[in-house]
PDB file of C-alpha atoms in Angstrom:
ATOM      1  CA  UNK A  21       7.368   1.030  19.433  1.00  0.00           C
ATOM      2  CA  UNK A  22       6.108   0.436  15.953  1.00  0.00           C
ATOM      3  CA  UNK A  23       2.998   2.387  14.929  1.00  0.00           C
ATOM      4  CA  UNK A  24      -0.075   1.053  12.967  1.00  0.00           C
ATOM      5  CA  UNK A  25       0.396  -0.640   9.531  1.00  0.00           C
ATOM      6  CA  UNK A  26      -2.089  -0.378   7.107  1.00  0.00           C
ATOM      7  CA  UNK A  27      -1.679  -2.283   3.690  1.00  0.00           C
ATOM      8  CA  UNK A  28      -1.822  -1.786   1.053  1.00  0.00           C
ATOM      9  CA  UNK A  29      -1.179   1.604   0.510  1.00  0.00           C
ATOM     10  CA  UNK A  30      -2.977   2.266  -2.633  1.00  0.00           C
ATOM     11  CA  UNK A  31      -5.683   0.289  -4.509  1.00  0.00           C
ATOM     12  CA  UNK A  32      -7.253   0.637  -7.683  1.00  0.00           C
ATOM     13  CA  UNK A  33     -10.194  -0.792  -8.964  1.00  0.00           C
ATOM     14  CA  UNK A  34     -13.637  -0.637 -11.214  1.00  0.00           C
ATOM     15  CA  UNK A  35     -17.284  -0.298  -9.616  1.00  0.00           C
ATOM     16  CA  UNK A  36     -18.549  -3.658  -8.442  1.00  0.00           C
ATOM     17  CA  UNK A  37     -15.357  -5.272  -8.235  1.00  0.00           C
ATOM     18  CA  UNK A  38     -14.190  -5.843  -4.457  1.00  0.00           C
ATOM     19  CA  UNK A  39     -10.957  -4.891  -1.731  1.00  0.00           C
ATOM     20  CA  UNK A  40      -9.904  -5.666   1.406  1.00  0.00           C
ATOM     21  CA  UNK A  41      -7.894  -3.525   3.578  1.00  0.00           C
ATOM     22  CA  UNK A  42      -5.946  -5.082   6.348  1.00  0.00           C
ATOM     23  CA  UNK A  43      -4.738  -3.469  10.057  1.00  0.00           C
ATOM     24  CA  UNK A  44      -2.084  -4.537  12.218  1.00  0.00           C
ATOM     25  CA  UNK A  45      -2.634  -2.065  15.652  1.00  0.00           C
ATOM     26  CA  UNK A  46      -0.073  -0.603  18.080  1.00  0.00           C
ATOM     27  CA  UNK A  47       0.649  -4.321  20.320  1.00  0.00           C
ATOM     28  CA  UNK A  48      -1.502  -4.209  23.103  1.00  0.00           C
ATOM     29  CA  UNK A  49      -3.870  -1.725  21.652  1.00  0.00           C
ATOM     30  CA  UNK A  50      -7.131  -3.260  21.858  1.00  0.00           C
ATOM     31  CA  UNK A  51      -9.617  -0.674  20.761  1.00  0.00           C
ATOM     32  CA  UNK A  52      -9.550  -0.813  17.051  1.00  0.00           C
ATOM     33  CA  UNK A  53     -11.185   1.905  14.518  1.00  0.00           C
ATOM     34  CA  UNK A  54     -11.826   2.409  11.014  1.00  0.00           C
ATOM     35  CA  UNK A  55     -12.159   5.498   9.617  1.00  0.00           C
ATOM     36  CA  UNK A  56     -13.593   6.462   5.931  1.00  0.00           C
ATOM     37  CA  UNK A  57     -11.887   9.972   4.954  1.00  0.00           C
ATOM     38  CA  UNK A  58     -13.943  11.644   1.465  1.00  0.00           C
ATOM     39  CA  UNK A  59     -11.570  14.145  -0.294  1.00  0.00           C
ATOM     40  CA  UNK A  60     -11.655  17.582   1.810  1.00  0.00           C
ATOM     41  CA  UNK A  61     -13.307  16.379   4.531  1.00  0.00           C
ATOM     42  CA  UNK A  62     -12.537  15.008   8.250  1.00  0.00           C
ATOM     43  CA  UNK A  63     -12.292  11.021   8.934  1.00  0.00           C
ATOM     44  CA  UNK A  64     -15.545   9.446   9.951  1.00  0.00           C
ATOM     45  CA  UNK A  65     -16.305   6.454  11.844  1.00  0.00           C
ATOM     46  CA  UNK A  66     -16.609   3.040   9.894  1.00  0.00           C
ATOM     47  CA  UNK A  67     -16.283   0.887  12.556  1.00  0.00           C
ATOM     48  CA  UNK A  68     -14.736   0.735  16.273  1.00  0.00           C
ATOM     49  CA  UNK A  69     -13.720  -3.173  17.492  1.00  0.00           C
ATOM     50  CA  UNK A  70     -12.860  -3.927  21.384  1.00  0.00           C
ATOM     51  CA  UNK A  71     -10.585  -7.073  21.243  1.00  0.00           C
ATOM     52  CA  UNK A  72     -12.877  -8.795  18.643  1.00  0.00           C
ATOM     53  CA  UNK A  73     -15.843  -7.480  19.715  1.00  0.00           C
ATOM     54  CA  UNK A  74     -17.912  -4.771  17.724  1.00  0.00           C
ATOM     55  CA  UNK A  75     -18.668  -2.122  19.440  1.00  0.00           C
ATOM     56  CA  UNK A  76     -19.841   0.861  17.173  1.00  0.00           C
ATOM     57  CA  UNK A  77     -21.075  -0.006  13.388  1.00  0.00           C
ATOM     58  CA  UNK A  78     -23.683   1.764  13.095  1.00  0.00           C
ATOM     59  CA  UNK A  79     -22.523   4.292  10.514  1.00  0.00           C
ATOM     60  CA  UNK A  80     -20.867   1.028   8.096  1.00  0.00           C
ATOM     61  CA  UNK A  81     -22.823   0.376   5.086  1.00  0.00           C
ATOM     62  CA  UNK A  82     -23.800  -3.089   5.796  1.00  0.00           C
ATOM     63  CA  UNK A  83     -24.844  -3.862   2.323  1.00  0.00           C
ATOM     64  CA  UNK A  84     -21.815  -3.471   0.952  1.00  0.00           C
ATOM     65  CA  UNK A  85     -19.112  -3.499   3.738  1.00  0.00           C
ATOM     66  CA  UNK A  86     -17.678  -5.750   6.256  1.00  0.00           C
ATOM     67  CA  UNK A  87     -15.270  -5.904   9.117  1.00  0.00           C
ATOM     68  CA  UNK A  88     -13.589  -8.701  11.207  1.00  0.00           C
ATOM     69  CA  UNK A  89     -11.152  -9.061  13.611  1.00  0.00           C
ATOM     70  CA  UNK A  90     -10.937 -12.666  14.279  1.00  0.00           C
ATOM     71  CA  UNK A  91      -8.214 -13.248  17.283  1.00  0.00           C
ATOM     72  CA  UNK A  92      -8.179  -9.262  18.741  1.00  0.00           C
ATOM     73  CA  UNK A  93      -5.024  -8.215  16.457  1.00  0.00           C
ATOM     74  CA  UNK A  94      -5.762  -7.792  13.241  1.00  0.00           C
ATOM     75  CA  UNK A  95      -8.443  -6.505  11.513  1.00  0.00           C
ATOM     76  CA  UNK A  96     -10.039  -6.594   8.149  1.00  0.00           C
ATOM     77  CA  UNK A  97     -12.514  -4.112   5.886  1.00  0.00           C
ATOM     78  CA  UNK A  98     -13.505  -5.494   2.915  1.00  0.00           C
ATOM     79  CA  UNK A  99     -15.900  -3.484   0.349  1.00  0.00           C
ATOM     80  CA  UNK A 100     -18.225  -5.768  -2.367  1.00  0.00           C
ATOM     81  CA  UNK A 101     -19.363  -4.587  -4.575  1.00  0.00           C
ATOM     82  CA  UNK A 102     -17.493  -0.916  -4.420  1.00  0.00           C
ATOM     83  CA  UNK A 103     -19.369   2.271  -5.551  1.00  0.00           C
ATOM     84  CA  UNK A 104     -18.079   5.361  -6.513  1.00  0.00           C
ATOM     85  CA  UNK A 105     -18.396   7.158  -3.666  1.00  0.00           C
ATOM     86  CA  UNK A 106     -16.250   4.678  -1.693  1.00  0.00           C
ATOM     87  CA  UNK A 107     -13.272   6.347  -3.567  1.00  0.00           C
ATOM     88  CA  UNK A 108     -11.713   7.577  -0.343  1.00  0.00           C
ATOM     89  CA  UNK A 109      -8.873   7.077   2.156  1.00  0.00           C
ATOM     90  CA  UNK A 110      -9.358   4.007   4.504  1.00  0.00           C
ATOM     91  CA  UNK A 111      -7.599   4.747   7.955  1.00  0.00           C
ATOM     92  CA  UNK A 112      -7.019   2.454  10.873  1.00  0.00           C
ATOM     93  CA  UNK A 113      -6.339   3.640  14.437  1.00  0.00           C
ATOM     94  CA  UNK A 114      -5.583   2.515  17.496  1.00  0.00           C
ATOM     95  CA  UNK A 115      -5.417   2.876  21.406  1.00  0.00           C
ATOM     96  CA  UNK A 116      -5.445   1.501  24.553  1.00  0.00           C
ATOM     97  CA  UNK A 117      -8.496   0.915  26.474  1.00  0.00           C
ATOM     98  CA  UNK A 118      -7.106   1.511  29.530  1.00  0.00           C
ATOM     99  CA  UNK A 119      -5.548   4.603  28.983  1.00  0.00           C
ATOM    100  CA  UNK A 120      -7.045   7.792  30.858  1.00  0.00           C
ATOM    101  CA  UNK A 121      -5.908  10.020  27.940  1.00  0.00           C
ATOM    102  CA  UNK A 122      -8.100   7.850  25.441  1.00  0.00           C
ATOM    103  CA  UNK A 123      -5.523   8.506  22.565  1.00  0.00           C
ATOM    104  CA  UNK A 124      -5.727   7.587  18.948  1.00  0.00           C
ATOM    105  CA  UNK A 125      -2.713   6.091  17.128  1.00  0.00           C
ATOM    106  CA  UNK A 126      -3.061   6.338  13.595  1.00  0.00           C
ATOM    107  CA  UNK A 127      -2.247   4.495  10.284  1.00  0.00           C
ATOM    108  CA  UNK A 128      -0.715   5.821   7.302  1.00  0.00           C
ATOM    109  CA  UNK A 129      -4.257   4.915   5.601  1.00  0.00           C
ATOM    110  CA  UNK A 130      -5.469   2.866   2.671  1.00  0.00           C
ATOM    111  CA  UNK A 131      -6.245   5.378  -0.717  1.00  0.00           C
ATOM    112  CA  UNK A 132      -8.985   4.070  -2.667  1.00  0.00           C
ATOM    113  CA  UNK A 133      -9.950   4.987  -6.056  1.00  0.00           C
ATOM    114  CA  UNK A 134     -13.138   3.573  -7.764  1.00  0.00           C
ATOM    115  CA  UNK A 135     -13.113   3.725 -11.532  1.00  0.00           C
TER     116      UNK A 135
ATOM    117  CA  UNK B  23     -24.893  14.953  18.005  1.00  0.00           C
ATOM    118  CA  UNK B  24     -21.499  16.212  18.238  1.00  0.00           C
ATOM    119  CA  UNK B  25     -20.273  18.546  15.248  1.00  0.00           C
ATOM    120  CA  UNK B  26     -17.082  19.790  14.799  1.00  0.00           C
ATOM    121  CA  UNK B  27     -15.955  23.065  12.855  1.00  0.00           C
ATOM    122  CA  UNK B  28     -12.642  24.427  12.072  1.00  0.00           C
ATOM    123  CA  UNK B  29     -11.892  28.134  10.534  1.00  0.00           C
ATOM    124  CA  UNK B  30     -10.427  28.910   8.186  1.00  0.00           C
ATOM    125  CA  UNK B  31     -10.511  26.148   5.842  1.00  0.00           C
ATOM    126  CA  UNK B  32      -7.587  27.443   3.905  1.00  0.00           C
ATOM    127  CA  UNK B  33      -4.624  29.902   5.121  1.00  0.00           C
ATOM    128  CA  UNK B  34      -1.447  31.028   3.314  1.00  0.00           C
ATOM    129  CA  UNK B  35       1.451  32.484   5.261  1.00  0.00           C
ATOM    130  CA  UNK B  36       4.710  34.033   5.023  1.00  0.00           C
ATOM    131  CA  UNK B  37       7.684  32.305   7.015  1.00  0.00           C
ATOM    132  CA  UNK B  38       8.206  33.381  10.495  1.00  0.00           C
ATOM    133  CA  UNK B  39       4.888  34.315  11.295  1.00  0.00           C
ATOM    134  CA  UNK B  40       2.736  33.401  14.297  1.00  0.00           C
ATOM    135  CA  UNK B  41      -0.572  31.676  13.513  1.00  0.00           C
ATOM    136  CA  UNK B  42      -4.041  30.527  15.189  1.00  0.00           C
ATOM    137  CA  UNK B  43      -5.970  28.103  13.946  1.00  0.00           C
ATOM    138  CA  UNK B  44      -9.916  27.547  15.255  1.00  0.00           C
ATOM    139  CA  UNK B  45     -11.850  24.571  16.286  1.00  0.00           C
ATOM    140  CA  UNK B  46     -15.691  24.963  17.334  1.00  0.00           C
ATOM    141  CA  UNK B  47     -17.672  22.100  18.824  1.00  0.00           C
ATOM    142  CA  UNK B  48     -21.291  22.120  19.610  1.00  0.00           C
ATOM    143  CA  UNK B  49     -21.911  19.848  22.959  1.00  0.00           C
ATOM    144  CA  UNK B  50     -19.097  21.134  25.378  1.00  0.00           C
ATOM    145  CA  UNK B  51     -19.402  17.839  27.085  1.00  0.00           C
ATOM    146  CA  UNK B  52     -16.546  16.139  25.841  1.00  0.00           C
ATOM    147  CA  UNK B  53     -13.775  13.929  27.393  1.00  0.00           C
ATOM    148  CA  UNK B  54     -11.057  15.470  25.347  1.00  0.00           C
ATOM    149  CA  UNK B  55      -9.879  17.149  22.321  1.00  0.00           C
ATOM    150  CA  UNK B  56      -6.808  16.146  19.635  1.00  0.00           C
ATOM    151  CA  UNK B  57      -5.147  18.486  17.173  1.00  0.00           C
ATOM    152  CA  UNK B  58      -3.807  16.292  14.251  1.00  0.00           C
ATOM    153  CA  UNK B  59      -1.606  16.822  11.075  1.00  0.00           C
ATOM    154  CA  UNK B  60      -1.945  15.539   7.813  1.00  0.00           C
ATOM    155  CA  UNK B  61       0.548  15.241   4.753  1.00  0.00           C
ATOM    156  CA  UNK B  62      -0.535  15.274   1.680  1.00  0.00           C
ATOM    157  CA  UNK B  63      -1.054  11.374   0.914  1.00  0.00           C
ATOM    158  CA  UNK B  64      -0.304  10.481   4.623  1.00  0.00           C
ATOM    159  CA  UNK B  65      -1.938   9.359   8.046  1.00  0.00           C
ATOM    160  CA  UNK B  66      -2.481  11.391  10.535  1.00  0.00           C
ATOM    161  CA  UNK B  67      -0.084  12.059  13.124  1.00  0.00           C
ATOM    162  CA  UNK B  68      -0.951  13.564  16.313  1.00  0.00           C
ATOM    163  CA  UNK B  69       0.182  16.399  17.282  1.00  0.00           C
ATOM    164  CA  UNK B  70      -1.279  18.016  21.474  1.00  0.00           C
ATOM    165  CA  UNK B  71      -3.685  16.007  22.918  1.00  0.00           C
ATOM    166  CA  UNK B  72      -5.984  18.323  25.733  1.00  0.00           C
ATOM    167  CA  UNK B  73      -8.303  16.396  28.744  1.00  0.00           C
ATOM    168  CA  UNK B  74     -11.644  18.087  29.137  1.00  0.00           C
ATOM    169  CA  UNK B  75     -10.021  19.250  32.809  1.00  0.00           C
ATOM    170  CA  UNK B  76      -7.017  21.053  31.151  1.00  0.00           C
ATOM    171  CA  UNK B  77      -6.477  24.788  29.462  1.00  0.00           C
ATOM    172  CA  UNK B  78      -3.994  24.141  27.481  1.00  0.00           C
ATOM    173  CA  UNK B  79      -1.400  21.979  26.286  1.00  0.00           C
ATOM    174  CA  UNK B  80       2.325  22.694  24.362  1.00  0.00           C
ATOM    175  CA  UNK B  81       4.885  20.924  22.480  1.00  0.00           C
ATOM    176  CA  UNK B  82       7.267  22.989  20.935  1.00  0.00           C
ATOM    177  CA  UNK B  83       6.311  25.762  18.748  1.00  0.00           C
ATOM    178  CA  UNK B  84       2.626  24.781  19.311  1.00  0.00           C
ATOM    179  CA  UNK B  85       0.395  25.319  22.519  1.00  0.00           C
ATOM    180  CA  UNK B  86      -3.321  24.280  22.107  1.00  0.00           C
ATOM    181  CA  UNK B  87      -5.501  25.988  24.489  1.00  0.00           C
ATOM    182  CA  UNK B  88      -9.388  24.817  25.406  1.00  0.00           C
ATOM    183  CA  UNK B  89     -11.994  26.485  26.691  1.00  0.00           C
ATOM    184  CA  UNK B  90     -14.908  24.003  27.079  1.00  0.00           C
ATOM    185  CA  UNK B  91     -17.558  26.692  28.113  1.00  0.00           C
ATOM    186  CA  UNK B  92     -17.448  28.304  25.034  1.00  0.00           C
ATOM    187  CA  UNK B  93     -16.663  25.362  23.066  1.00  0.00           C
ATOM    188  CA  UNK B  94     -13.442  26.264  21.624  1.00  0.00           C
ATOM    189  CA  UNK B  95     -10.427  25.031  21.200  1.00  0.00           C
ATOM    190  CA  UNK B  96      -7.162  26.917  19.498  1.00  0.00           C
ATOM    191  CA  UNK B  97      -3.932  25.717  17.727  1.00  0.00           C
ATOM    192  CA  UNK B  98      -1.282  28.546  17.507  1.00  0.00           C
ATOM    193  CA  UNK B  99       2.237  27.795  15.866  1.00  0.00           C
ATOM    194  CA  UNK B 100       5.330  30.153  16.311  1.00  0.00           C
ATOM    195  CA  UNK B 101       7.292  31.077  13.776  1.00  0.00           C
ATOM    196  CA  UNK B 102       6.031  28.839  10.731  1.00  0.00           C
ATOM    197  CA  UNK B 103       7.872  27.428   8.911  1.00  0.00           C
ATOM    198  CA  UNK B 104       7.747  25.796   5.322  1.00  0.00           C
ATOM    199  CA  UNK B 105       7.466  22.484   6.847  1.00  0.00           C
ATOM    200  CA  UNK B 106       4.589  23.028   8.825  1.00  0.00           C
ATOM    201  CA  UNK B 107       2.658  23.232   5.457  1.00  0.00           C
ATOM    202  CA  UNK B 108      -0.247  20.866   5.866  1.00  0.00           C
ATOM    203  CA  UNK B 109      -3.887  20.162   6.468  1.00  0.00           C
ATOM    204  CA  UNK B 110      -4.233  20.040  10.794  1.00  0.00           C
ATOM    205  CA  UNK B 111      -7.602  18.428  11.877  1.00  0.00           C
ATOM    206  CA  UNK B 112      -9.431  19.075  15.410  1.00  0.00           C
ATOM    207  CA  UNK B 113     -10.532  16.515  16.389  1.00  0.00           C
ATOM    208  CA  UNK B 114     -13.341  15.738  19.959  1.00  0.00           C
ATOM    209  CA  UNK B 115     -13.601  12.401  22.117  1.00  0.00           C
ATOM    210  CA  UNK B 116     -17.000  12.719  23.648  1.00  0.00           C
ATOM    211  CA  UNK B 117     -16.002  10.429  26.279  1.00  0.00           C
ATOM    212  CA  UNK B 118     -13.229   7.528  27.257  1.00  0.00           C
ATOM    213  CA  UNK B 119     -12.515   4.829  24.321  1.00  0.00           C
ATOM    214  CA  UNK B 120     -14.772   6.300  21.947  1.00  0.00           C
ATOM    215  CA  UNK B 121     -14.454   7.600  18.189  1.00  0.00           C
ATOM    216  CA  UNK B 122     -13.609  10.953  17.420  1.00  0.00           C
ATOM    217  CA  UNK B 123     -15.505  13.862  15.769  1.00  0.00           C
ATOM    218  CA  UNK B 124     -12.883  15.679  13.207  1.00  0.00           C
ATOM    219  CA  UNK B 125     -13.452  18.993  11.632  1.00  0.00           C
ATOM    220  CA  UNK B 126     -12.895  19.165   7.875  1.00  0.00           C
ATOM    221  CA  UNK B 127      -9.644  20.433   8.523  1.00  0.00           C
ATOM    222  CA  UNK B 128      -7.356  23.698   7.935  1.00  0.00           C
ATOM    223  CA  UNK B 129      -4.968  23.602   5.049  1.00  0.00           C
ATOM    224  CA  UNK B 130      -1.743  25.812   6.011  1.00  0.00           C
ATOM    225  CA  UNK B 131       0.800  26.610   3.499  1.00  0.00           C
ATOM    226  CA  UNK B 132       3.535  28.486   4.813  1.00  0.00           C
ATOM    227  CA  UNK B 133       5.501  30.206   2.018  1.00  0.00           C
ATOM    228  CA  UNK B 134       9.201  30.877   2.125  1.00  0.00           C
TER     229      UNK B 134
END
């Protein structure tokens, strides 16, 4: 089965400006994350979706990010204006809700650089 | 809160030796536990994946082992190899269809 895309890959831009990062899950995965991964350290919660429900965004900057996944599938993260510190790797994962393991499928991640 | 921490942060290797990575967590209530690997520039790609009921877990040259209690978990790989060179990440569900709690990580190089 195919895994989770992430696109695009890499992404450069200057402070203020803004991205979007787009998601396509494993099909039939409807528990959705993003994760925000800072150079040397582990992936943290962004954002968890249930179909296209939110469930979890309590640790997304709300100021300056937003999420969306409009019809359960898809999802995307879009950062305006970008600071700095949002230079990071953008990861998307994936699982099913039903499964009693509760195991993450992940993307091969967004890199980020703020100039 | 849940926090997760892995020793050491950094380990260099020669080929053919058997390794142990560590994973600490602080609330030993959790659902389950992932090990993960990461190439540089890459995802992460999972690697054992342990229930909060089971000891341990293999796939190859790696067996995870968890001892809840204590809070532990450990990753040991058999005879490394230079392509096991990589960061792995321990990672903790707290409970079913949650987000998970990673450690910072363990980078491995395994020199030939």
């Amino acid at each position: 089965e195919a895994g989770v895309a992430q696109s695009p890959r890499y992404k450069i831009i200057e402070k203020r400006q803004s991205v979007a990062f787009w998601c396509n899950p494993i099909s039939g995965h409807a528990t959705l994350y993003w994760y925000q991964q800072i150079l040397g350290q582990g992936p943290k919660l962004l954002i968890q979706f249930q179909n296209n429900g939110v469930v979890d965004d309590s640790q997304l900057p709300k100021d300056r990010f937003s999420a969306e996944r409009l019809k359960g599938v898809d999802s995307t993260l879009k950062i305006q204006p970008a600071k700095l510190e949002d230079s990071a790797v953008y990861l998307c994962a994936s699982s099913h809700p039903d499964s009693s393991y509760n195991e993450q499928f992940f993307g091969p991640g967004t890199r980020l650089t703020v100039l | 809160k849940q926090e997760v921490t892995q020793i050491p942060a950094a380990l260099s290797v020669p080929e053919g030796e058997n390794l142990v990575l560590n994973c600490s967590f602080t609330d030993s209530a959790i659902y389950n536990l992932q090990w993960f690997r990461q190439d540089p520039g890459k995802g992460l790609t999972s690697l054992l994946l342990i229930q909060s009921s089971q000891r341990e877990q293999t796939s190859g040259r790696l067996n995870a082992s968890l001892d809840k209690s204590s809070g532990r978990s450990t990753l040991y790989i058999a005879a490394s190899q230079p392509g096991d060179s990589a960061t792995y990440l321990c990672a903790v569900g707290n409970s079913g269809n949650t987000p998970l709690v990673f450690g910072k990580g363990t980078r491995l190089s395994v020199i030939a």
